[in-house]
């Protein structure tokens, strides 16, 4: 188990500035080597090869290590990197970190943090209700959205028990180089008005030997990304057997009783393994998350 | 007043000429419709961000459009109750009001069917429903159920119209404009009133009145299933189908009462539509109000007893919290027809009118609670969620929808007889071998 956050940048001191945007790309490059294991086997862009086994992507979030980045004095880095890396339209949090009371009216006041990406349910209520098949199960088990087909009825949003779907109510603002690309269903770029978006598990990055932005961004190594088929998972530092990670830590899935069978697992906790040196002064800075697209669009206009 | 020429004169009079008052009313309604259309044009240009719906400040992915959708589709059940269910049960007092009921059905389905399209983020891709439609989705069930009901209702409106259109063709020649004459000529489909034609008419009506009932029940059942097929608190309940069908007939009957009252007054149809029709419908409302109260009670008690987390939040918000004024107004509205009809003094024309107004308002509020209050139940540990308030654009489109409803009804009264002349004259077709054998105006009284 790690004691300190990953990377030499020294973000742990109170009041340190949030991770710079360029950092994101540096980390992305270095992590590619570590994560090569996950991408090993040279899967094609779709992740499907004739005669080969098909990936079954899964994520494990260790809540013992998650303090919502409050101890670091920065906004939740998973959400922030997701926003930056996936060009998430303003206001949407495909990966949202919730602060939750551990026991609603318990004797001890205590807060835990719950990072919530799309759960990529295997019995996905959103996929079930879509009238046009715009949201679907990819062969690797992820739930994706084809925004070029979506009619914007938003029934999937009403059906999602985790509120993990977001709608482009107006014309989404994104940098020109994103807006001008041809539509890509895996990366959901460019964002299209009147359609629904959500976390896509960054499978384009996984296929290229990388890790999802949230996994790379987490300074505590709380995120594990892996493949149920080859039974391997990594948090960017260590590589473990996924089944063992789940079993030994009694991993659970959020709202298991609904029968949605998510591909996102949690290890229960309340940030007890995150360094707590500045815990008393620390603050949960979710409201400082940024979506720089408007500034970029204005600057480049 | 049973003399046939009188009946004819009364019913055909509105079809000849258009008065100043009618033109003024139509122009006013059209103006409101155009304001709504303008608001929709703005929404098309700007996207749904011009509405009060959102998914970041609140989780209100549906709003007033879906409320109106359920409301109008509910009203459309007026026709089924009056012209199908009462026809099957041979309740003769329904005869003067079947036509109006069927027309309310067609108009309400038209206006209600527009609402989810207005609500779409990408209305330009509406045809994807046909190209990529999945039978697994409740939206597709709705799409086909509502369109089936609309076409079925158009047929069911048209078939009993044929003898009356022939009457218009024969009686109004020279008194109406050429296009209108051509309309009567074409749509009376060479009706001559031969015994064979009467037999075929009776057969067609018998088939349609039986077919339309399950279609109508399916419509509001699958409308409720859009909600009930999700895991949401307040929606995830088996009672929804039956509850929606009962609510639909409830609000449909109330709307029919109001339309009848307005048309009776406007066109002086007191000789045709008596107070008895109103009090009978009022008693129906009272019965339905008991059914609705029962559904609400069984839903509230079964979830309220156990108080699961989300259910507890929801019950708190509607019983004593932010939505309590709406909820109790709704419950009071539900109970009012039963109360008004129980008291002999208010078991009158005006008592029925008051009940009908209250029921329509209450049923709109019911849909408001179903859409807005349930979506306020947090599914994740949010710290704060904003309130949903419809924007000016949403309100303008809503006003436009109600104006369109009234405008289409008004236009209808100028084109076809609003009362079924031949049925009134001859009684129900199912109970008749040949029209000549029937006592004239058997059902007309007063």
Short mmCIF file of N, CA and C in Angstrom, two decimals, chain A residues 153-272:
data_model
loop_
_atom_site.label_atom_id
_atom_site.label_comp_id
_atom_site.label_asym_id
_atom_site.label_seq_id
_atom_site.Cartn_x
_atom_site.Cartn_y
_atom_site.Cartn_z
N UNK A 153 -34.63 12.10 -26.27
CA UNK A 153 -35.86 11.94 -25.50
C UNK A 153 -35.59 11.92 -23.99
N UNK A 154 -34.34 11.63 -23.61
CA UNK A 154 -33.88 11.70 -22.22
C UNK A 154 -34.51 10.65 -21.31
N UNK A 155 -35.14 9.63 -21.88
CA UNK A 155 -35.69 8.59 -21.02
C UNK A 155 -34.56 7.81 -20.34
N UNK A 156 -33.41 7.70 -21.01
CA UNK A 156 -32.27 7.01 -20.39
C UNK A 156 -31.83 7.73 -19.13
N UNK A 157 -31.92 9.08 -19.16
CA UNK A 157 -31.52 9.85 -17.98
C UNK A 157 -32.49 9.60 -16.83
N UNK A 158 -33.78 9.55 -17.18
CA UNK A 158 -34.77 9.27 -16.15
C UNK A 158 -34.58 7.86 -15.60
N UNK A 159 -34.13 6.94 -16.46
CA UNK A 159 -34.04 5.54 -16.05
C UNK A 159 -32.78 5.24 -15.25
N UNK A 160 -31.73 6.06 -15.40
CA UNK A 160 -30.46 5.75 -14.74
C UNK A 160 -30.59 5.96 -13.23
N UNK A 161 -30.39 4.90 -12.44
CA UNK A 161 -30.55 5.04 -10.99
C UNK A 161 -29.37 5.75 -10.34
N UNK A 162 -28.35 6.06 -11.14
CA UNK A 162 -27.16 6.71 -10.58
C UNK A 162 -27.02 8.15 -11.08
N UNK A 163 -27.98 8.63 -11.84
CA UNK A 163 -27.92 10.00 -12.41
C UNK A 163 -26.60 10.25 -13.13
N UNK A 164 -26.17 9.31 -13.93
CA UNK A 164 -24.85 9.43 -14.55
C UNK A 164 -24.92 9.88 -16.01
N UNK A 165 -26.05 10.43 -16.40
CA UNK A 165 -26.19 10.83 -17.81
C UNK A 165 -26.50 12.31 -17.88
N UNK A 166 -25.96 12.93 -18.90
CA UNK A 166 -26.06 14.39 -19.02
C UNK A 166 -26.51 14.76 -20.43
N UNK A 167 -27.19 15.88 -20.49
CA UNK A 167 -27.81 16.29 -21.75
C UNK A 167 -27.19 17.60 -22.21
N UNK A 168 -26.98 17.71 -23.49
CA UNK A 168 -26.52 18.98 -24.06
C UNK A 168 -27.75 19.84 -24.36
N UNK A 169 -28.15 20.64 -23.37
CA UNK A 169 -29.39 21.42 -23.50
C UNK A 169 -29.24 22.49 -24.57
N UNK A 170 -28.04 23.05 -24.68
CA UNK A 170 -27.79 24.03 -25.75
C UNK A 170 -26.66 23.54 -26.62
N UNK A 171 -26.07 24.45 -27.39
CA UNK A 171 -24.94 24.09 -28.24
C UNK A 171 -23.70 23.94 -27.35
N UNK A 172 -23.09 22.76 -27.30
CA UNK A 172 -21.94 22.58 -26.41
C UNK A 172 -20.75 23.41 -26.88
N UNK A 173 -20.03 23.97 -25.91
CA UNK A 173 -18.82 24.73 -26.24
C UNK A 173 -17.62 23.80 -26.08
N UNK A 174 -16.84 23.67 -27.12
CA UNK A 174 -15.62 22.86 -27.07
C UNK A 174 -14.56 23.54 -27.94
N UNK A 175 -13.28 23.23 -27.74
CA UNK A 175 -12.25 23.86 -28.57
C UNK A 175 -12.48 23.56 -30.04
N UNK A 176 -12.01 24.46 -30.87
CA UNK A 176 -12.25 24.34 -32.31
C UNK A 176 -11.71 23.02 -32.86
N UNK A 177 -10.55 22.58 -32.36
CA UNK A 177 -9.98 21.36 -32.94
C UNK A 177 -10.82 20.13 -32.62
N UNK A 178 -11.63 20.21 -31.54
CA UNK A 178 -12.55 19.12 -31.24
C UNK A 178 -13.81 19.24 -32.09
N UNK A 179 -14.31 20.44 -32.17
CA UNK A 179 -15.57 20.65 -32.90
C UNK A 179 -15.44 20.28 -34.36
N UNK A 180 -14.20 20.43 -34.88
CA UNK A 180 -14.03 20.23 -36.33
C UNK A 180 -13.72 18.79 -36.70
N UNK A 181 -13.52 17.91 -35.69
CA UNK A 181 -13.24 16.53 -36.04
C UNK A 181 -14.50 15.81 -36.47
N UNK A 182 -14.30 14.69 -37.18
CA UNK A 182 -15.44 13.85 -37.54
C UNK A 182 -15.96 13.20 -36.26
N UNK A 183 -17.26 12.92 -36.22
CA UNK A 183 -17.85 12.36 -35.01
C UNK A 183 -17.26 10.99 -34.70
N UNK A 184 -16.93 10.79 -33.42
CA UNK A 184 -16.37 9.51 -32.98
C UNK A 184 -17.20 9.00 -31.81
N UNK A 185 -17.78 7.82 -31.96
CA UNK A 185 -18.71 7.30 -30.96
C UNK A 185 -17.97 6.86 -29.70
N UNK A 186 -16.70 6.43 -29.83
CA UNK A 186 -15.96 5.94 -28.67
C UNK A 186 -15.54 7.10 -27.76
N UNK A 187 -15.12 8.20 -28.35
CA UNK A 187 -14.67 9.33 -27.55
C UNK A 187 -15.78 10.37 -27.36
N UNK A 188 -16.91 10.18 -28.02
CA UNK A 188 -18.04 11.12 -27.95
C UNK A 188 -17.63 12.53 -28.33
N UNK A 189 -16.79 12.64 -29.36
CA UNK A 189 -16.40 13.96 -29.83
C UNK A 189 -16.80 14.13 -31.29
N UNK A 190 -17.17 15.30 -31.72
CA UNK A 190 -17.50 16.43 -30.86
C UNK A 190 -18.85 16.22 -30.17
N UNK A 191 -19.07 16.95 -29.07
CA UNK A 191 -20.37 16.88 -28.38
C UNK A 191 -21.44 17.48 -29.28
N UNK A 192 -22.60 16.82 -29.34
CA UNK A 192 -23.67 17.29 -30.22
C UNK A 192 -24.85 17.80 -29.42
N UNK A 193 -25.39 18.91 -29.85
CA UNK A 193 -26.53 19.51 -29.17
C UNK A 193 -27.73 18.55 -29.16
N UNK A 194 -28.50 18.60 -28.07
CA UNK A 194 -29.73 17.83 -28.01
C UNK A 194 -29.51 16.33 -27.85
N UNK A 195 -28.31 15.93 -27.43
CA UNK A 195 -28.05 14.51 -27.22
C UNK A 195 -27.47 14.28 -25.83
N UNK A 196 -27.44 13.01 -25.44
CA UNK A 196 -27.03 12.63 -24.10
C UNK A 196 -25.56 12.17 -24.11
N UNK A 197 -24.84 12.49 -23.02
CA UNK A 197 -23.44 12.08 -22.90
C UNK A 197 -23.20 11.48 -21.52
N UNK A 198 -22.07 10.79 -21.40
CA UNK A 198 -21.72 10.21 -20.11
C UNK A 198 -20.31 9.65 -20.18
N UNK A 199 -19.84 9.16 -19.04
CA UNK A 199 -18.55 8.47 -18.96
C UNK A 199 -18.54 7.29 -19.92
N UNK A 200 -17.44 7.17 -20.71
CA UNK A 200 -17.35 6.10 -21.69
C UNK A 200 -16.25 5.10 -21.35
N UNK A 201 -15.67 5.21 -20.16
CA UNK A 201 -14.60 4.31 -19.68
C UNK A 201 -13.30 4.50 -20.44
N UNK A 202 -13.21 5.53 -21.26
CA UNK A 202 -11.97 5.82 -22.02
C UNK A 202 -11.43 4.58 -22.73
N UNK A 203 -12.29 3.83 -23.36
CA UNK A 203 -11.81 2.56 -23.95
C UNK A 203 -10.89 2.80 -25.13
N UNK A 204 -10.95 3.99 -25.73
CA UNK A 204 -9.99 4.30 -26.78
C UNK A 204 -8.58 4.34 -26.20
N UNK A 205 -8.45 4.88 -24.99
CA UNK A 205 -7.15 4.95 -24.33
C UNK A 205 -6.69 3.55 -23.90
N UNK A 206 -7.62 2.77 -23.39
CA UNK A 206 -7.27 1.41 -22.98
C UNK A 206 -6.79 0.60 -24.19
N UNK A 207 -7.48 0.76 -25.30
CA UNK A 207 -7.12 0.02 -26.50
C UNK A 207 -5.74 0.43 -26.99
N UNK A 208 -5.36 1.68 -26.70
CA UNK A 208 -4.05 2.16 -27.13
C UNK A 208 -2.99 1.89 -26.07
N UNK A 209 -3.34 1.16 -25.03
CA UNK A 209 -2.37 0.83 -23.99
C UNK A 209 -2.33 1.80 -22.85
N UNK A 210 -3.31 2.66 -22.74
CA UNK A 210 -3.34 3.64 -21.66
C UNK A 210 -4.39 3.32 -20.63
N UNK A 211 -4.64 4.25 -19.76
CA UNK A 211 -5.66 4.08 -18.72
C UNK A 211 -6.65 5.23 -18.80
N UNK A 212 -7.83 5.04 -18.27
CA UNK A 212 -8.78 6.14 -18.24
C UNK A 212 -8.19 7.35 -17.48
N UNK A 213 -8.64 8.54 -17.85
CA UNK A 213 -8.09 9.75 -17.23
C UNK A 213 -8.24 9.74 -15.71
N UNK A 214 -9.37 9.27 -15.21
CA UNK A 214 -9.59 9.29 -13.76
C UNK A 214 -8.57 8.42 -13.04
N UNK A 215 -8.26 7.26 -13.63
CA UNK A 215 -7.32 6.34 -13.01
C UNK A 215 -5.94 6.99 -12.95
N UNK A 216 -5.55 7.63 -14.05
CA UNK A 216 -4.25 8.28 -14.08
C UNK A 216 -4.19 9.48 -13.16
N UNK A 217 -5.30 10.16 -13.03
CA UNK A 217 -5.29 11.42 -12.29
C UNK A 217 -5.25 11.19 -10.79
N UNK A 218 -5.77 10.08 -10.32
CA UNK A 218 -5.95 9.91 -8.88
C UNK A 218 -4.61 9.96 -8.15
N UNK A 219 -4.41 10.94 -7.28
CA UNK A 219 -3.13 11.05 -6.57
C UNK A 219 -2.96 9.99 -5.50
N UNK A 220 -4.03 9.28 -5.17
CA UNK A 220 -3.97 8.28 -4.11
C UNK A 220 -3.93 6.85 -4.64
N UNK A 221 -4.01 6.72 -5.93
CA UNK A 221 -4.06 5.36 -6.48
C UNK A 221 -5.30 4.61 -6.08
N UNK A 222 -6.39 5.33 -5.91
CA UNK A 222 -7.63 4.69 -5.46
C UNK A 222 -8.38 4.00 -6.59
N UNK A 223 -8.03 4.34 -7.80
CA UNK A 223 -8.73 3.76 -8.96
C UNK A 223 -7.95 2.61 -9.55
N UNK A 224 -8.63 1.53 -9.77
CA UNK A 224 -8.05 0.40 -10.49
C UNK A 224 -8.87 0.17 -11.75
N UNK A 225 -8.16 -0.08 -12.84
CA UNK A 225 -8.86 -0.38 -14.09
C UNK A 225 -8.37 -1.73 -14.56
N UNK A 226 -9.27 -2.56 -15.03
CA UNK A 226 -8.82 -3.89 -15.39
C UNK A 226 -9.75 -4.61 -16.34
N UNK A 227 -9.42 -5.87 -16.53
CA UNK A 227 -10.13 -6.70 -17.51
C UNK A 227 -10.55 -7.99 -16.80
N UNK A 228 -11.84 -8.21 -16.70
CA UNK A 228 -12.34 -9.41 -16.04
C UNK A 228 -11.96 -10.67 -16.81
N UNK A 229 -11.80 -10.52 -18.10
CA UNK A 229 -11.54 -11.68 -18.95
C UNK A 229 -10.14 -12.25 -18.68
N UNK A 230 -9.12 -11.37 -18.61
CA UNK A 230 -7.76 -11.84 -18.34
C UNK A 230 -7.40 -11.69 -16.87
N UNK A 231 -8.35 -11.21 -16.07
CA UNK A 231 -8.22 -11.13 -14.62
C UNK A 231 -6.99 -10.32 -14.20
N UNK A 232 -6.92 -9.09 -14.67
CA UNK A 232 -5.81 -8.24 -14.33
C UNK A 232 -6.33 -6.84 -14.10
N UNK A 233 -5.68 -6.13 -13.16
CA UNK A 233 -6.07 -4.74 -12.91
C UNK A 233 -4.85 -3.95 -12.50
N UNK A 234 -4.86 -2.66 -12.82
CA UNK A 234 -3.76 -1.81 -12.40
C UNK A 234 -4.30 -0.46 -11.98
N UNK A 235 -3.58 0.18 -11.05
CA UNK A 235 -3.95 1.56 -10.70
C UNK A 235 -2.90 2.52 -11.25
N UNK A 236 -2.08 2.01 -12.17
CA UNK A 236 -1.04 2.82 -12.76
C UNK A 236 0.28 2.63 -12.06
N UNK A 237 0.28 2.00 -10.91
CA UNK A 237 1.51 1.75 -10.16
C UNK A 237 1.73 0.25 -9.98
N UNK A 238 0.69 -0.38 -9.48
CA UNK A 238 0.78 -1.81 -9.22
C UNK A 238 -0.10 -2.56 -10.21
N UNK A 239 0.24 -3.82 -10.40
CA UNK A 239 -0.60 -4.69 -11.21
C UNK A 239 -1.03 -5.86 -10.33
N UNK A 240 -2.32 -6.13 -10.29
CA UNK A 240 -2.82 -7.20 -9.41
C UNK A 240 -3.79 -8.08 -10.18
N UNK A 241 -4.09 -9.22 -9.57
CA UNK A 241 -5.16 -10.06 -10.12
C UNK A 241 -6.49 -9.44 -9.71
N UNK A 242 -7.33 -9.14 -10.70
CA UNK A 242 -8.58 -8.41 -10.44
C UNK A 242 -9.49 -9.18 -9.50
N UNK A 243 -9.61 -10.50 -9.72
CA UNK A 243 -10.53 -11.29 -8.90
C UNK A 243 -10.08 -11.28 -7.44
N UNK A 244 -8.76 -11.31 -7.25
CA UNK A 244 -8.22 -11.31 -5.89
C UNK A 244 -8.48 -9.97 -5.21
N UNK A 245 -8.29 -8.90 -5.99
CA UNK A 245 -8.53 -7.55 -5.46
C UNK A 245 -9.98 -7.43 -4.98
N UNK A 246 -10.90 -7.97 -5.79
CA UNK A 246 -12.31 -7.88 -5.44
C UNK A 246 -12.63 -8.74 -4.23
N UNK A 247 -12.07 -9.94 -4.23
CA UNK A 247 -12.44 -10.91 -3.21
C UNK A 247 -11.84 -10.54 -1.85
N UNK A 248 -10.54 -10.22 -1.85
CA UNK A 248 -9.87 -9.97 -0.59
C UNK A 248 -10.37 -8.71 0.10
N UNK A 249 -10.89 -7.79 -0.69
CA UNK A 249 -11.34 -6.53 -0.09
C UNK A 249 -12.85 -6.44 0.03
N UNK A 250 -13.52 -7.56 -0.23
CA UNK A 250 -14.98 -7.59 -0.16
C UNK A 250 -15.62 -6.46 -0.94
N UNK A 251 -15.20 -6.39 -2.19
CA UNK A 251 -15.71 -5.32 -3.06
C UNK A 251 -17.22 -5.47 -3.25
N UNK A 252 -17.88 -4.33 -3.38
CA UNK A 252 -19.34 -4.35 -3.61
C UNK A 252 -19.66 -3.42 -4.78
N UNK A 253 -20.88 -3.50 -5.21
CA UNK A 253 -21.32 -2.59 -6.27
C UNK A 253 -22.43 -1.69 -5.73
N UNK A 254 -22.46 -0.47 -6.22
CA UNK A 254 -23.41 0.52 -5.72
C UNK A 254 -24.84 0.13 -6.12
N UNK A 255 -25.74 0.16 -5.17
CA UNK A 255 -27.15 -0.20 -5.39
C UNK A 255 -27.28 -1.60 -6.01
N UNK A 256 -26.51 -2.51 -5.46
CA UNK A 256 -26.53 -3.89 -5.95
C UNK A 256 -27.95 -4.46 -6.00
N UNK A 257 -28.78 -4.02 -5.04
CA UNK A 257 -30.13 -4.58 -4.92
C UNK A 257 -31.01 -4.29 -6.14
N UNK A 258 -30.59 -3.32 -6.97
CA UNK A 258 -31.40 -3.00 -8.14
C UNK A 258 -31.22 -4.01 -9.27
N UNK A 259 -30.17 -4.82 -9.17
CA UNK A 259 -29.97 -5.82 -10.21
C UNK A 259 -29.39 -5.27 -11.50
N UNK A 260 -28.77 -4.09 -11.42
CA UNK A 260 -28.21 -3.51 -12.65
C UNK A 260 -26.87 -4.13 -13.02
N UNK A 261 -26.24 -4.82 -12.11
CA UNK A 261 -24.96 -5.51 -12.32
C UNK A 261 -23.90 -4.61 -12.93
N UNK A 262 -23.45 -3.60 -12.17
CA UNK A 262 -22.45 -2.68 -12.71
C UNK A 262 -21.09 -3.33 -12.94
N UNK A 263 -20.30 -2.70 -13.80
CA UNK A 263 -18.90 -3.09 -13.99
C UNK A 263 -17.97 -2.21 -13.16
N UNK A 264 -18.55 -1.40 -12.31
CA UNK A 264 -17.74 -0.59 -11.40
C UNK A 264 -17.94 -1.14 -10.00
N UNK A 265 -16.82 -1.49 -9.35
CA UNK A 265 -16.86 -2.05 -8.00
C UNK A 265 -16.28 -1.04 -7.01
N UNK A 266 -16.69 -1.16 -5.77
CA UNK A 266 -16.15 -0.31 -4.72
C UNK A 266 -15.57 -1.17 -3.61
N UNK A 267 -14.49 -0.65 -3.02
CA UNK A 267 -13.98 -1.24 -1.78
C UNK A 267 -14.35 -0.25 -0.68
N UNK A 268 -15.08 -0.70 0.32
CA UNK A 268 -15.67 0.24 1.26
C UNK A 268 -14.61 0.95 2.10
N UNK A 269 -14.92 2.17 2.47
CA UNK A 269 -14.00 2.96 3.27
C UNK A 269 -14.43 4.41 3.28
N UNK A 270 -13.65 5.21 3.99
CA UNK A 270 -13.99 6.63 4.05
C UNK A 270 -12.71 7.46 4.03
N UNK A 271 -11.76 7.06 3.19
CA UNK A 271 -10.53 7.82 3.03
C UNK A 271 -9.53 7.59 4.13
N UNK A 272 -9.70 6.49 4.90
CA UNK A 272 -8.81 6.29 6.04
C UNK A 272 -7.36 6.02 5.62
#
